[in-house]
């Protein structure tokens, strides 16, 4: 009987080894291999890199060369650190920094910023006192074309140091303040420059948070521009800065491919670090895990996504793969990939809503210049200010122009519509 038990155990062991071997060498689906290729095909965007200025944005008294040197030193410190803690810039110990008051800038949810400024103009003045240097740097940052970070993802956490993004929103408040105080040209030009910066960050950043912060900047400043224009004559001359900033967004600007490549790179760093741990290799297969993560992120880089963005159709965010034969030898990888990300559908919808909001602003400007009533004029709205799936309509009371909101979580108030005043 003991001999029989021994043979049975040996047979189970042999079966387990065979199953593990079969699982480990089970081929990756062609679709996942293609998604890995797309996500690893990271190409440097052309133009000037503004990350050094973005990273050091709050700090005063530095020229461009000093900012580049500070970033290089912080990147060196990040690579040499002995703990997984995320670092701040070493400049924090030596340079004065602007502190941004979150009550001093416009919200991206669409609430009236001009009403807030008029209700407490003194508070807004105080919130921006001493911020002249920051506002100059924000204006300069709008000319950057990409924001490539030198920081490599930490293997233990998959994280990278992030800039102080809150400083980016400060400009919207000072633009609203300038308008209320009567400096209309500065208010309009400043808002358009902030829209341009937001668009550049959406397209030229390399993380998902870059894209989302950029989208928030565009929303806040487009809503502000719409408010200001509704109070101005229909033939108001727009500053030169608005010419390119307010053009419709193309599919490439709305795409989340580049941010998803950044998310994939952070996941890959965490996988590679995990493989250095003793024994992990038995239950974590690099190729199969990368394939599963790519299935979570790769939708953003596929031709289907580009076609949907061009037609303003909802982007199809495909769920990751189910557990299969490969998970027998990749239990850890399959578990991690199943919890790897949030609901990306809303992130994809946010960028499309930003494009829709820019079209809505263009429609508002065009509509207010037409001789007939808005309902009649809307029948001949130029194609650049509408899409095949979202055509602007008047609100029930006729005071606002609106289209359907696609993102479920970006309005802040559960609003079903994106709207601007007429």
XYZ file of N, CA, C and O in Angstrom, residues 21 44 47 71 79 87 90 110 137 154 159 173 178 185 192 201 213 246 270 281-282 301 330 333 336 350 359 373 391:
116
model
N 4.962 22.847 -17.220
C 5.776 23.046 -18.429
C 4.904 23.408 -19.619
O 5.228 24.311 -20.401
N 9.911 59.065 -29.515
C 10.035 60.399 -28.941
C 9.330 61.408 -29.821
O 9.554 61.477 -31.027
N 10.080 68.259 -31.112
C 9.915 69.544 -30.446
C 10.609 69.631 -29.099
O 11.282 68.705 -28.640
N 16.772 69.116 -12.459
C 16.078 67.888 -12.865
C 17.061 66.728 -12.992
O 16.770 65.606 -12.538
N 17.455 57.447 -8.868
C 18.048 56.166 -9.219
C 18.928 55.620 -8.107
O 19.067 54.402 -7.950
N 10.411 60.798 -4.284
C 11.119 61.995 -3.854
C 10.462 63.262 -4.395
O 9.721 63.247 -5.370
N 15.107 68.381 -4.862
C 16.027 68.907 -3.856
C 15.919 70.419 -3.749
O 16.340 71.009 -2.748
N -17.280 73.204 -14.750
C -18.217 74.052 -15.470
C -18.935 75.071 -14.614
O -19.721 75.864 -15.130
N 6.057 81.715 -16.078
C 6.565 80.375 -16.390
C 5.479 79.515 -17.040
O 5.757 78.712 -17.939
N 9.943 52.924 -10.519
C 10.497 52.126 -9.426
C 10.004 50.684 -9.553
O 8.805 50.438 -9.723
N 6.020 53.140 -9.436
C 5.738 54.567 -9.411
C 6.914 55.385 -9.917
O 8.056 54.922 -9.941
N -7.391 81.158 -12.659
C -7.906 82.140 -11.707
C -7.461 83.553 -12.024
O -8.237 84.506 -11.912
N -8.411 89.019 -14.215
C -8.106 90.070 -15.188
C -9.380 90.515 -15.912
O -9.587 91.716 -16.135
N -8.290 91.888 -23.069
C -7.299 91.221 -23.936
C -6.394 90.259 -23.174
O -6.119 89.152 -23.672
N -6.442 81.385 -23.564
C -6.086 80.610 -24.756
C -4.717 79.957 -24.597
O -4.518 78.806 -25.023
N -0.069 69.088 -23.006
C 0.161 68.101 -21.950
C -0.627 66.819 -22.224
O -0.135 65.710 -21.978
N -4.587 65.714 -16.291
C -4.365 67.084 -15.827
C -4.488 68.048 -17.000
O -5.087 69.127 -16.891
N -7.666 77.242 -30.132
C -9.085 76.904 -30.148
C -9.507 76.129 -31.392
O -10.692 75.930 -31.630
N 7.660 46.916 -12.635
C 7.251 46.167 -11.447
C 7.371 44.660 -11.676
O 7.781 43.912 -10.777
N 9.899 33.249 -9.891
C 9.936 32.835 -11.290
C 9.061 31.610 -11.542
O 8.581 31.404 -12.658
N 8.797 30.805 -10.510
C 7.979 29.613 -10.689
C 6.516 29.958 -10.941
O 5.796 29.185 -11.580
N -3.880 51.942 -28.439
C -2.944 52.097 -29.551
C -3.391 51.381 -30.813
O -2.695 51.435 -31.831
N 1.609 30.881 -14.086
C 1.701 32.335 -13.990
C 0.623 32.870 -13.060
O -0.038 33.869 -13.346
N 1.216 36.543 -12.032
C 0.988 37.460 -13.138
C -0.477 37.609 -13.490
O -0.958 38.715 -13.762
N -2.151 39.725 -10.730
C -1.807 41.138 -10.824
C -2.495 41.808 -12.002
O -2.988 42.932 -11.891
N -13.115 61.031 -21.380
C -12.768 62.402 -20.987
C -12.053 63.141 -22.098
O -12.327 64.317 -22.351
N -15.159 72.038 -29.632
C -16.082 72.253 -30.746
C -17.276 73.097 -30.307
O -17.768 73.945 -31.044
N -31.810 83.834 -35.714
C -31.883 83.247 -34.390
C -31.040 81.990 -34.284
O -30.761 81.335 -35.301
N -24.090 66.608 -32.243
C -24.393 67.894 -32.874
C -24.941 68.818 -31.792
O -25.874 68.448 -31.064
